[in-house]
């Protein structure tokens, strides 16, 4: 495995990047396998009373109880794919070695065919994720910048470049303080992101 290290991007809120999650050739093999073997979907979401297909493809995966509601739609997870389960195991090892217990029980995979496909501004702050969720996002494929902006105008917007085989850890305070987006760019190549999270059970939400 290639030499890798944590980079602290922000202290408050906690934002870190890690390069070399899987190493090669494992990372490229995982990209090819996920591209070929997953049942990629392009659902429509209701915005301002109209249905719009999302500008990317996605798969929601995890434990059976990890149901998720977004933009008026309920998402029921598919069972873990072996390659995704192996990546989760690697992420859990990286984080527990830093004293971070996550309990990730689900992952949202997004497939971007090229730089024109995108993700709009949002925070991962749905009630199902709890008051202060920890989100771990793995990038496979084409390097693109994730754009961040402060919710309350307390600083300038900034980019975090996410290369192939990297992990972005959005820790305490990120979702309450920041929004993020993957904006369109003239960058060629396939990119798949895996955003690991913990969805609370019904009992934990009440």
CSV table of C-alpha atoms in Angstrom, one decimal:
chain,number,residue,atom,x,y,z
A,1,UNK,CA,0.0,0.0,0.0
A,2,UNK,CA,1.2,3.5,-0.9
A,3,UNK,CA,2.4,5.8,1.9
A,4,UNK,CA,-0.6,7.7,3.2
A,5,UNK,CA,-1.3,10.2,5.9
A,6,UNK,CA,-4.1,12.3,7.4
A,7,UNK,CA,-4.3,16.0,6.4
A,8,UNK,CA,-6.2,18.3,8.6
A,9,UNK,CA,-8.1,20.8,6.4
A,10,UNK,CA,-10.1,22.5,9.2
A,11,UNK,CA,-10.0,22.3,12.9
A,12,UNK,CA,-13.5,23.6,13.6
A,13,UNK,CA,-15.5,22.1,12.1
A,14,UNK,CA,-13.4,18.9,11.8
A,15,UNK,CA,-12.5,18.2,8.2
A,16,UNK,CA,-9.8,15.8,7.1
A,17,UNK,CA,-8.5,14.2,4.0
A,18,UNK,CA,-6.6,10.9,3.7
A,19,UNK,CA,-4.9,9.6,0.5
A,20,UNK,CA,-4.2,6.0,-0.4
A,21,UNK,CA,-7.2,4.3,1.2
A,22,UNK,CA,-7.0,1.0,-0.6
A,23,UNK,CA,-3.7,1.3,-2.6
A,24,UNK,CA,-3.1,0.1,-6.1
A,25,UNK,CA,-4.1,-2.0,-7.9
A,26,UNK,CA,-7.0,-2.5,-5.4
A,27,UNK,CA,-8.5,1.0,-5.9
A,28,UNK,CA,-8.6,0.8,-9.7
A,29,UNK,CA,-10.0,-2.8,-9.5
A,30,UNK,CA,-12.7,-1.6,-7.1
A,31,UNK,CA,-13.7,1.3,-9.4
A,32,UNK,CA,-14.0,-1.1,-12.4
A,33,UNK,CA,-16.0,-3.6,-10.4
A,34,UNK,CA,-18.5,-1.1,-9.0
A,35,UNK,CA,-19.0,0.4,-12.4
A,36,UNK,CA,-19.7,-3.0,-13.9
A,37,UNK,CA,-21.6,-4.8,-11.2
A,38,UNK,CA,-23.9,-2.4,-9.4
A,39,UNK,CA,-27.5,-1.7,-10.5
A,40,UNK,CA,-27.1,2.1,-11.0
A,41,UNK,CA,-30.3,4.1,-10.8
A,42,UNK,CA,-31.3,7.6,-11.8
A,43,UNK,CA,-34.3,8.5,-9.6
A,44,UNK,CA,-36.4,11.6,-10.0
A,45,UNK,CA,-36.8,14.0,-7.1
A,46,UNK,CA,-39.6,16.5,-6.6
A,47,UNK,CA,-38.4,20.1,-6.4
A,48,UNK,CA,-40.8,23.0,-6.4
A,49,UNK,CA,-43.7,20.7,-7.4
A,50,UNK,CA,-42.0,19.1,-10.4
A,51,UNK,CA,-40.1,15.8,-10.9
A,52,UNK,CA,-36.5,16.1,-12.0
A,53,UNK,CA,-34.1,13.2,-12.7
A,54,UNK,CA,-30.9,13.6,-10.7
A,55,UNK,CA,-27.8,14.6,-12.7
A,56,UNK,CA,-25.9,11.4,-11.9
A,57,UNK,CA,-26.6,7.8,-11.1
A,58,UNK,CA,-26.7,6.4,-7.6
A,59,UNK,CA,-27.1,3.3,-5.4
A,60,UNK,CA,-28.3,3.3,-1.7
A,61,UNK,CA,-26.8,0.3,0.2
A,62,UNK,CA,-26.7,-0.9,3.7
A,63,UNK,CA,-28.3,-2.7,6.6
A,64,UNK,CA,-32.1,-3.4,6.1
A,65,UNK,CA,-33.1,-0.9,8.8
A,66,UNK,CA,-31.1,1.9,7.2
A,67,UNK,CA,-34.0,3.5,5.4
A,68,UNK,CA,-33.5,7.1,4.2
A,69,UNK,CA,-35.9,9.9,3.2
A,70,UNK,CA,-34.7,12.6,0.9
A,71,UNK,CA,-36.7,15.2,-1.0
A,72,UNK,CA,-40.0,13.5,-0.4
A,73,UNK,CA,-38.8,10.0,-1.4
A,74,UNK,CA,-38.1,6.9,0.7
A,75,UNK,CA,-34.9,5.0,-0.1
A,76,UNK,CA,-34.6,1.4,0.9
A,77,UNK,CA,-31.0,0.0,0.9
A,78,UNK,CA,-29.8,-2.8,-1.3
A,79,UNK,CA,-27.7,-5.5,0.4
A,80,UNK,CA,-24.0,-4.9,0.8
A,81,UNK,CA,-21.9,-5.7,-2.3
A,82,UNK,CA,-18.7,-7.5,-1.3
A,83,UNK,CA,-16.4,-4.8,-2.7
A,84,UNK,CA,-18.3,-2.1,-0.9
A,85,UNK,CA,-18.3,-4.1,2.4
A,86,UNK,CA,-14.5,-4.5,2.0
A,87,UNK,CA,-14.1,-0.7,1.6
A,88,UNK,CA,-16.3,-0.1,4.7
A,89,UNK,CA,-14.1,-2.4,6.7
A,90,UNK,CA,-11.0,-0.5,5.6
A,91,UNK,CA,-12.6,2.8,6.5
A,92,UNK,CA,-13.6,1.5,9.9
A,93,UNK,CA,-10.1,0.4,10.5
A,94,UNK,CA,-8.7,3.8,9.6
A,95,UNK,CA,-11.1,5.7,11.8
A,96,UNK,CA,-11.0,3.4,14.8
A,97,UNK,CA,-7.2,3.7,14.8
A,98,UNK,CA,-7.8,7.4,15.4
A,99,UNK,CA,-10.3,6.7,18.2
A,100,UNK,CA,-13.3,7.5,16.0
A,101,UNK,CA,-16.2,5.0,16.4
A,102,UNK,CA,-18.6,5.4,13.5
A,103,UNK,CA,-21.0,2.5,13.4
A,104,UNK,CA,-21.5,3.1,9.6
A,105,UNK,CA,-24.5,1.0,8.5
A,106,UNK,CA,-25.1,2.4,5.1
A,107,UNK,CA,-23.5,4.1,2.1
A,108,UNK,CA,-24.7,6.3,-0.7
A,109,UNK,CA,-22.8,5.6,-3.9
A,110,UNK,CA,-22.9,8.3,-6.6
A,111,UNK,CA,-21.6,7.6,-10.2
A,112,UNK,CA,-20.5,10.7,-12.3
A,113,UNK,CA,-19.8,9.7,-15.9
A,114,UNK,CA,-17.8,12.9,-16.5
A,115,UNK,CA,-17.3,16.4,-15.2
A,116,UNK,CA,-20.7,17.6,-16.4
A,117,UNK,CA,-22.6,15.4,-13.9
A,118,UNK,CA,-23.0,17.0,-10.5
A,119,UNK,CA,-24.4,17.2,-7.0
A,120,UNK,CA,-26.1,20.4,-5.9
A,121,UNK,CA,-25.6,22.4,-2.6
A,122,UNK,CA,-26.6,20.5,0.5
A,123,UNK,CA,-25.7,19.4,4.0
A,124,UNK,CA,-26.0,15.8,5.2
A,125,UNK,CA,-28.2,16.9,8.0
A,126,UNK,CA,-31.4,14.8,7.7
A,127,UNK,CA,-33.0,13.7,11.0
A,128,UNK,CA,-32.1,10.1,10.2
A,129,UNK,CA,-28.4,10.9,10.7
A,130,UNK,CA,-28.7,12.4,14.2
A,131,UNK,CA,-27.7,15.8,15.5
A,132,UNK,CA,-24.0,15.8,14.6
A,133,UNK,CA,-23.2,13.1,12.0
A,134,UNK,CA,-19.8,11.8,10.9
A,135,UNK,CA,-19.6,11.3,7.2
A,136,UNK,CA,-16.8,9.5,5.4
A,137,UNK,CA,-16.6,9.9,1.6
A,138,UNK,CA,-14.3,7.8,-0.5
A,139,UNK,CA,-13.4,8.9,-4.1
A,140,UNK,CA,-12.6,6.4,-6.8
A,141,UNK,CA,-11.7,7.6,-10.3
A,142,UNK,CA,-11.4,11.1,-11.8
A,143,UNK,CA,-10.2,13.8,-9.4
A,144,UNK,CA,-12.6,16.6,-8.8
A,145,UNK,CA,-13.0,19.4,-6.2
A,146,UNK,CA,-15.7,19.4,-3.7
A,147,UNK,CA,-16.8,23.0,-3.1
A,148,UNK,CA,-17.7,24.1,0.4
A,149,UNK,CA,-19.5,27.3,1.6
A,150,UNK,CA,-20.3,28.5,5.1
A,151,UNK,CA,-24.0,28.5,6.1
A,152,UNK,CA,-23.8,31.8,8.0
A,153,UNK,CA,-21.4,33.8,5.9
A,154,UNK,CA,-18.5,33.4,8.3
A,155,UNK,CA,-15.8,32.8,5.7
A,156,UNK,CA,-15.0,32.4,2.1
A,157,UNK,CA,-16.0,29.4,0.0
A,158,UNK,CA,-13.2,26.9,-0.7
A,159,UNK,CA,-12.4,23.8,-2.7
A,160,UNK,CA,-11.2,20.4,-1.5
A,161,UNK,CA,-9.7,18.3,-4.3
A,162,UNK,CA,-10.5,14.7,-4.0
A,163,UNK,CA,-8.1,12.4,-5.9
A,164,UNK,CA,-8.6,8.8,-6.8
A,165,UNK,CA,-8.4,6.5,-3.7
A,166,UNK,CA,-8.9,9.3,-1.2
A,167,UNK,CA,-11.1,9.7,1.9
A,168,UNK,CA,-12.7,12.9,3.1
A,169,UNK,CA,-13.8,12.8,6.7
A,170,UNK,CA,-16.5,15.3,7.6
A,171,UNK,CA,-16.6,15.2,11.4
A,172,UNK,CA,-18.1,17.2,14.2
A,173,UNK,CA,-19.7,20.4,13.2
A,174,UNK,CA,-19.4,20.0,9.4
A,175,UNK,CA,-23.0,19.5,8.5
A,176,UNK,CA,-24.3,22.3,10.8
A,177,UNK,CA,-21.7,24.8,9.6
A,178,UNK,CA,-21.1,24.0,6.0
A,179,UNK,CA,-22.8,23.1,2.7
A,180,UNK,CA,-21.0,21.2,0.0
A,181,UNK,CA,-21.5,20.6,-3.7
A,182,UNK,CA,-19.8,18.8,-6.6
A,183,UNK,CA,-20.1,21.5,-9.3
A,184,UNK,CA,-19.8,20.8,-13.0
A,185,UNK,CA,-16.3,21.2,-14.5
A,186,UNK,CA,-14.6,20.3,-17.7
A,187,UNK,CA,-12.9,17.3,-16.2
A,188,UNK,CA,-13.1,14.0,-18.1
A,189,UNK,CA,-13.4,10.6,-16.7
A,190,UNK,CA,-15.6,8.4,-14.5
A,191,UNK,CA,-15.8,9.2,-10.8
A,192,UNK,CA,-17.6,7.1,-8.1
A,193,UNK,CA,-18.0,8.4,-4.6
A,194,UNK,CA,-19.0,6.2,-1.6
A,195,UNK,CA,-20.4,8.3,1.3
A,196,UNK,CA,-20.6,6.2,4.4
A,197,UNK,CA,-22.9,7.2,7.2
A,198,UNK,CA,-24.9,5.9,10.1
A,199,UNK,CA,-28.7,6.0,9.9
A,200,UNK,CA,-30.4,6.0,13.3
A,201,UNK,CA,-33.0,3.5,14.1
A,202,UNK,CA,-36.6,4.6,14.6
A,203,UNK,CA,-36.1,4.3,18.4
A,204,UNK,CA,-32.9,6.3,18.4
A,205,UNK,CA,-34.7,9.2,16.6
A,206,UNK,CA,-37.2,9.6,19.4
